[in-house]
Short mmCIF file of C-alpha atoms in Angstrom, two decimals:
data_model
loop_
_atom_site.label_atom_id
_atom_site.label_comp_id
_atom_site.label_asym_id
_atom_site.label_seq_id
_atom_site.Cartn_x
_atom_site.Cartn_y
_atom_site.Cartn_z
CA UNK A 1 135.62 108.18 72.26
CA UNK A 2 136.60 104.79 73.64
CA UNK A 3 140.13 104.06 74.74
CA UNK A 4 142.21 102.15 72.23
CA UNK A 5 144.05 99.10 73.52
CA UNK A 6 147.82 99.09 73.09
CA UNK A 7 149.27 96.01 71.32
CA UNK A 8 151.34 95.12 74.39
CA UNK A 9 148.08 94.68 76.29
CA UNK A 10 146.06 93.05 73.52
CA UNK A 11 148.55 90.65 71.96
CA UNK A 12 149.38 88.17 74.69
CA UNK A 13 151.79 85.50 73.47
CA UNK A 14 151.71 82.03 75.01
CA UNK A 15 155.32 81.46 73.97
CA UNK A 16 158.19 83.03 75.96
CA UNK A 17 158.60 86.57 74.57
CA UNK A 18 161.87 87.25 72.77
CA UNK A 19 164.04 90.06 74.16
CA UNK A 20 163.77 93.31 72.23
CA UNK A 21 167.43 94.08 71.62
CA UNK A 22 169.36 95.53 68.66
CA UNK A 23 170.09 93.31 65.66
CA UNK A 24 173.79 94.24 65.65
CA UNK A 25 176.45 93.61 68.28
CA UNK A 26 179.79 95.29 67.55
CA UNK A 27 182.91 93.80 69.14
CA UNK A 28 185.88 95.99 70.07
CA UNK A 29 188.86 94.98 72.17
CA UNK A 30 191.27 97.90 72.66
CA UNK A 31 191.02 101.55 73.61
CA UNK A 32 191.28 102.80 70.03
CA UNK A 33 188.58 100.53 68.59
CA UNK A 34 186.33 101.02 71.61
CA UNK A 35 186.51 104.80 71.32
CA UNK A 36 185.75 104.50 67.62
CA UNK A 37 182.79 102.24 68.39
CA UNK A 38 181.39 104.69 70.94
CA UNK A 39 181.81 107.52 68.42
CA UNK A 40 179.86 105.57 65.79
CA UNK A 41 177.17 104.76 68.34
CA UNK A 42 176.92 108.44 69.20
CA UNK A 43 176.48 109.21 65.49
CA UNK A 44 174.03 106.40 64.62
CA UNK A 45 172.07 106.50 67.86
CA UNK A 46 171.15 103.61 70.20
CA UNK A 47 170.66 101.14 67.35
CA UNK A 48 173.46 98.65 68.10
CA UNK A 49 175.23 97.23 71.13
CA UNK A 50 178.96 97.42 71.79
CA UNK A 51 180.68 94.41 73.33
CA UNK A 52 183.86 95.38 75.16
CA UNK A 53 186.10 92.36 74.73
CA UNK A 54 188.24 91.14 77.60
CA UNK A 55 188.86 87.68 76.16
CA UNK A 56 190.50 88.49 72.81
CA UNK A 57 191.22 92.13 73.59
CA UNK A 58 193.72 91.65 76.40
CA UNK A 59 197.27 90.49 75.75
CA UNK A 60 198.53 87.77 78.08
CA UNK A 61 199.52 89.30 81.39
CA UNK A 62 197.49 92.50 80.87
CA UNK A 63 194.04 91.12 81.70
CA UNK A 64 193.58 93.16 84.89
CA UNK A 65 194.67 96.48 83.41
CA UNK A 66 192.52 95.75 80.36
CA UNK A 67 189.42 95.21 82.50
CA UNK A 68 190.15 98.45 84.35
CA UNK A 69 190.46 100.27 81.01
CA UNK A 70 187.01 99.02 80.03
CA UNK A 71 185.60 100.23 83.34
CA UNK A 72 187.13 103.64 82.68
CA UNK A 73 185.54 103.90 79.22
CA UNK A 74 182.15 102.68 80.38
CA UNK A 75 182.17 105.44 83.00
CA UNK A 76 183.35 108.08 80.54
CA UNK A 77 181.46 110.71 78.57
CA UNK A 78 181.98 108.61 75.44
CA UNK A 79 179.43 106.03 76.61
CA UNK A 80 176.47 108.22 75.69
CA UNK A 81 173.77 105.63 75.14
CA UNK A 82 174.75 103.16 77.88
CA UNK A 83 174.39 100.25 75.45
CA UNK A 84 177.53 98.22 76.03
CA UNK A 85 178.24 94.77 77.39
CA UNK A 86 181.46 92.87 78.08
CA UNK A 87 182.90 89.51 77.10
CA UNK A 88 184.99 88.00 79.87
CA UNK A 89 187.40 85.06 79.74
CA UNK A 90 186.11 81.51 79.78
CA UNK A 91 185.63 79.14 82.71
CA UNK A 92 189.05 77.52 82.37
CA UNK A 93 190.86 80.88 82.63
CA UNK A 94 190.97 81.74 86.36
CA UNK A 95 191.11 85.47 85.62
CA UNK A 96 187.42 85.50 84.69
CA UNK A 97 186.40 85.87 88.34
CA UNK A 98 188.68 88.87 88.80
CA UNK A 99 187.22 90.40 85.65
CA UNK A 100 183.70 89.97 86.99
CA UNK A 101 184.61 91.72 90.24
CA UNK A 102 186.48 94.56 88.53
CA UNK A 103 183.73 95.15 85.99
CA UNK A 104 180.73 94.90 88.31
CA UNK A 105 182.29 96.94 91.10
CA UNK A 106 183.62 99.60 88.73
CA UNK A 107 181.07 99.89 85.93
CA UNK A 108 178.06 98.61 87.88
CA UNK A 109 174.75 99.17 86.03
CA UNK A 110 176.57 100.55 82.99
CA UNK A 111 177.13 96.94 81.91
CA UNK A 112 174.13 95.87 79.83
CA UNK A 113 175.14 92.19 79.57
CA UNK A 114 178.02 89.77 80.11
CA UNK A 115 179.09 87.29 77.42
CA UNK A 116 180.47 83.91 78.52
CA UNK A 117 182.80 82.13 76.05
CA UNK A 118 184.32 78.66 75.78
CA UNK A 119 181.79 76.83 77.95
CA UNK A 120 182.30 73.08 77.70
CA UNK A 121 178.87 72.22 79.09
CA UNK A 122 175.86 73.58 80.94
CA UNK A 123 177.48 72.97 84.34
CA UNK A 124 180.26 75.46 83.59
CA UNK A 125 177.67 78.04 82.55
CA UNK A 126 175.74 77.44 85.78
CA UNK A 127 178.88 77.93 87.87
CA UNK A 128 179.73 81.18 86.10
CA UNK A 129 176.15 82.42 86.49
CA UNK A 130 176.24 81.64 90.20
CA UNK A 131 179.43 83.66 90.69
CA UNK A 132 178.07 86.60 88.67
CA UNK A 133 174.84 86.58 90.68
CA UNK A 134 176.74 86.53 93.97
CA UNK A 135 178.95 89.38 92.76
CA UNK A 136 175.86 91.34 91.72
CA UNK A 137 174.47 90.94 95.24
CA UNK A 138 177.83 91.89 96.74
CA UNK A 139 177.87 95.16 94.81
CA UNK A 140 174.12 95.81 95.23
CA UNK A 141 173.35 95.44 91.52
CA UNK A 142 170.34 94.06 89.68
CA UNK A 143 170.19 90.31 90.37
CA UNK A 144 169.30 89.28 86.82
CA UNK A 145 172.01 90.85 84.66
CA UNK A 146 171.41 89.54 81.11
CA UNK A 147 173.84 86.83 80.07
CA UNK A 148 174.98 85.92 76.56
CA UNK A 149 176.50 82.47 76.06
CA UNK A 150 178.81 81.52 73.22
CA UNK A 151 177.98 78.12 71.77
CA UNK A 152 181.30 77.07 70.25
CA UNK A 153 182.12 73.64 71.68
CA UNK A 154 180.66 70.17 71.21
CA UNK A 155 179.62 70.06 74.86
CA UNK A 156 177.83 73.40 74.82
CA UNK A 157 176.00 72.55 71.60
CA UNK A 158 174.97 69.19 73.05
CA UNK A 159 173.38 70.95 76.03
CA UNK A 160 172.20 74.06 74.21
CA UNK A 161 168.58 73.58 75.25
CA UNK A 162 169.54 73.37 78.93
CA UNK A 163 171.70 76.49 78.59
CA UNK A 164 168.95 78.41 76.81
CA UNK A 165 166.48 77.68 79.61
CA UNK A 166 168.68 79.26 82.30
CA UNK A 167 166.82 82.32 83.52
CA UNK A 168 169.41 85.10 82.97
CA UNK A 169 170.36 83.90 79.46
CA UNK A 170 169.24 86.46 76.89
CA UNK A 171 171.33 85.53 73.82
CA UNK A 172 172.92 82.40 72.38
CA UNK A 173 175.92 83.35 70.21
CA UNK A 174 177.34 80.98 67.62
CA UNK A 175 181.15 80.92 67.59
CA UNK A 176 181.84 79.38 64.21
CA UNK A 177 185.65 79.53 64.23
CA UNK A 178 186.13 77.74 67.54
CA UNK A 179 183.38 75.30 66.62
CA UNK A 180 185.11 74.38 63.36
CA UNK A 181 188.47 74.16 65.14
CA UNK A 182 186.94 71.72 67.62
CA UNK A 183 186.30 69.33 64.72
CA UNK A 184 190.07 68.82 64.33
CA UNK A 185 190.17 69.07 60.56
CA UNK A 186 186.92 67.28 59.79
CA UNK A 187 185.44 70.60 58.61
CA UNK A 188 187.66 72.64 56.28
CA UNK A 189 188.40 76.29 56.97
CA UNK A 190 186.35 77.21 53.89
CA UNK A 191 183.28 76.59 56.03
CA UNK A 192 184.13 79.72 58.03
CA UNK A 193 183.05 81.77 55.01
CA UNK A 194 180.14 81.93 52.62
CA UNK A 195 178.65 80.05 50.97
CA UNK A 196 179.86 76.95 52.84
CA UNK A 197 179.14 78.40 56.28
CA UNK A 198 175.46 78.11 55.37
CA UNK A 199 175.67 74.88 53.37
CA UNK A 200 177.99 72.50 55.22
CA UNK A 201 175.75 69.95 56.92
CA UNK A 202 177.45 70.10 60.33
CA UNK A 203 177.49 73.91 60.41
CA UNK A 204 173.91 74.22 59.21
CA UNK A 205 172.81 71.69 61.83
CA UNK A 206 174.58 73.59 64.60
CA UNK A 207 173.00 76.88 63.55
CA UNK A 208 169.57 75.30 63.33
CA UNK A 209 169.89 73.73 66.79
CA UNK A 210 170.99 77.03 68.33
CA UNK A 211 168.13 79.01 66.82
CA UNK A 212 165.55 76.39 67.78
CA UNK A 213 166.80 76.29 71.38
CA UNK A 214 166.85 80.07 71.60
CA UNK A 215 163.34 80.62 70.28
CA UNK A 216 161.76 77.88 72.40
CA UNK A 217 163.25 79.41 75.56
CA UNK A 218 162.65 83.09 74.80
CA UNK A 219 166.24 83.91 73.82
CA UNK A 220 167.73 85.61 70.77
CA UNK A 221 170.15 83.69 68.55
CA UNK A 222 173.12 85.76 67.38
CA UNK A 223 175.02 84.81 64.21
CA UNK A 224 178.78 84.60 63.90
CA UNK A 225 180.81 87.36 62.30
CA UNK A 226 181.29 87.63 58.54
CA UNK A 227 185.00 87.27 57.81
CA UNK A 228 184.66 89.66 54.86
CA UNK A 229 185.23 92.34 57.44
CA UNK A 230 185.49 95.38 55.14
CA UNK A 231 182.95 94.21 52.55
CA UNK A 232 179.53 95.82 53.08
CA UNK A 233 177.75 93.72 50.46
CA UNK A 234 179.10 90.36 51.62
CA UNK A 235 178.30 91.21 55.22
CA UNK A 236 174.80 92.28 54.16
CA UNK A 237 174.31 89.05 52.22
CA UNK A 238 175.55 86.94 55.14
CA UNK A 239 173.30 88.76 57.61
CA UNK A 240 170.29 88.53 55.31
CA UNK A 241 170.80 84.80 54.78
CA UNK A 242 171.30 84.22 58.51
CA UNK A 243 168.06 86.08 59.21
CA UNK A 244 165.84 84.69 56.47
CA UNK A 245 167.15 81.14 56.10
CA UNK A 246 168.05 80.26 59.69
CA UNK A 247 166.14 82.70 61.90
CA UNK A 248 169.02 84.53 63.57
CA UNK A 249 167.80 87.89 64.90
CA UNK A 250 171.20 89.37 65.69
CA UNK A 251 174.75 89.24 64.33
CA UNK A 252 178.27 90.16 65.33
CA UNK A 253 180.24 92.98 63.76
CA UNK A 254 184.02 93.40 64.05
CA UNK A 255 184.51 96.34 61.67
CA UNK A 256 182.62 99.65 61.41
CA UNK A 257 181.57 98.83 57.83
CA UNK A 258 179.71 95.79 59.10
CA UNK A 259 177.49 97.68 61.55
CA UNK A 260 175.28 99.35 58.97
CA UNK A 261 175.30 96.26 56.74
CA UNK A 262 173.89 94.11 59.54
CA UNK A 263 171.30 96.68 60.59
CA UNK A 264 170.18 97.11 56.98
CA UNK A 265 169.96 93.36 56.36
CA UNK A 266 168.26 92.27 59.57
CA UNK A 267 165.79 95.12 60.05
CA UNK A 268 162.33 95.11 58.43
CA UNK A 269 162.24 96.68 54.97
CA UNK A 270 159.98 99.67 54.13
CA UNK A 271 157.34 97.52 52.40
CA UNK A 272 157.10 95.24 55.44
CA UNK A 273 156.78 98.23 57.74
CA UNK A 274 154.08 99.82 55.62
CA UNK A 275 151.97 96.66 55.69
CA UNK A 276 152.62 96.11 59.40
CA UNK A 277 151.58 99.69 60.16
CA UNK A 278 148.36 99.44 58.15
CA UNK A 279 147.39 96.11 59.70
CA UNK A 280 148.07 97.14 63.30
CA UNK A 281 146.40 100.54 63.07
CA UNK A 282 143.31 98.97 61.50
CA UNK A 283 143.22 96.12 64.00
CA UNK A 284 143.45 98.53 66.92
CA UNK A 285 140.34 100.34 65.67
CA UNK A 286 138.45 97.04 65.83
CA UNK A 287 139.76 96.08 69.28
CA UNK A 288 142.11 93.49 67.77
CA UNK A 289 139.36 91.32 66.31
CA UNK A 290 140.07 89.66 62.93
CA UNK A 291 139.98 92.11 60.02
CA UNK A 292 140.12 92.11 56.24
CA UNK A 293 142.54 94.47 54.57
CA UNK A 294 142.98 94.63 50.81
CA UNK A 295 141.16 91.33 50.47
CA UNK A 296 143.31 89.45 53.00
CA UNK A 297 142.42 88.14 56.44
CA UNK A 298 144.47 89.06 59.52
CA UNK A 299 144.08 87.87 63.11
CA UNK A 300 145.97 88.00 66.41
CA UNK A 301 148.68 85.60 65.24
CA UNK A 302 149.51 87.93 62.36
CA UNK A 303 149.15 90.96 64.62
CA UNK A 304 151.82 89.58 66.95
CA UNK A 305 154.13 89.04 64.00
CA UNK A 306 153.66 92.58 62.68
CA UNK A 307 154.00 94.09 66.16
CA UNK A 308 157.37 92.37 66.49
CA UNK A 309 158.35 93.88 63.13
CA UNK A 310 157.36 97.37 64.24
CA UNK A 311 159.23 97.06 67.53
CA UNK A 312 162.39 95.87 65.77
CA UNK A 313 162.15 98.79 63.37
CA UNK A 314 161.77 101.18 66.29
CA UNK A 315 164.88 99.73 67.95
CA UNK A 316 166.81 100.07 64.69
CA UNK A 317 165.88 103.74 64.41
CA UNK A 318 163.93 103.22 61.19
CA UNK A 319 161.36 105.89 60.26
CA UNK A 320 157.83 105.02 61.31
CA UNK A 321 154.70 106.90 60.31
CA UNK A 322 153.30 109.55 62.60
CA UNK A 323 150.16 107.52 63.47
CA UNK A 324 152.32 104.56 64.54
CA UNK A 325 154.53 106.82 66.65
CA UNK A 326 151.52 108.43 68.31
CA UNK A 327 149.50 105.28 68.92
CA UNK A 328 152.25 102.89 69.93
CA UNK A 329 155.32 104.79 71.14
CA UNK A 330 154.22 108.12 72.60
CA UNK A 331 153.72 108.68 76.32
CA UNK A 332 149.96 108.59 75.79
CA UNK A 333 150.10 105.73 73.34
CA UNK A 334 147.06 103.94 74.76
CA UNK A 335 144.60 106.73 73.99
CA UNK A 336 143.43 108.15 70.64
#
């Protein structure tokens, strides 16, 4: 029997491939909420990231001790899945360099990514990246630690394409509250919430620009938090609209209720997975040539789309059929 070709080998994409990362990023900023987040991650499995927050988590004057606390937790038995990043202070807060040194020297490869807030332009991002790269070399760490950049100022949005093209940048995050604040009253605070956060022309334009820049440069766009922090349905609706209307592939959570809502809303649904599974398994049998299935034509462009769906479902811990598991995700997934 001939060897079957795995989709990773058959479905070459001319566009920059998007990072395969969880759809949900949960923010926590103190010991109590971080321990709770790690406990939920242990229960749910490696289906969402935890962002340990130095910027908003540390009270003024406690930044150093706060960073050391995060290092302690990242090195603890609570960090089972090793799926946590950190948000440091912004460029204009001198403590950010100390945070980088404390975190990289103490937590080392346990840090999955670093989030950079408050950038005023691409130059500030470049300067922070340079320092992080030098620190990584100093502590003998991987040179290309993934970087997430918050787009929340006029300057950063104006240079979002340049920021997205920087090699270590993996995610562009939209910071809606700071972005609205930067408009000095031109946008009302109602636009921080639904439905106006999706309908106000300036907000919709910003979201569209961020997603377009991210996709064209092989980054993931991450949507701002839903301020209905304890409301599963509103969070679900916000995440679903962000995903389907704007193309965001990831979203922030700030409350445990929001984690499942975001995963449920942004992950492929069972009907999509069933179709994707049928198409890919059939296509593999025909060496990824065009096929007809139930009277419809499918080719490599559609195969790439469905393969992305299957991979996202796998990351989200969604149940996949046994043939899909065996053919695409087992150790011997390239042979029948």
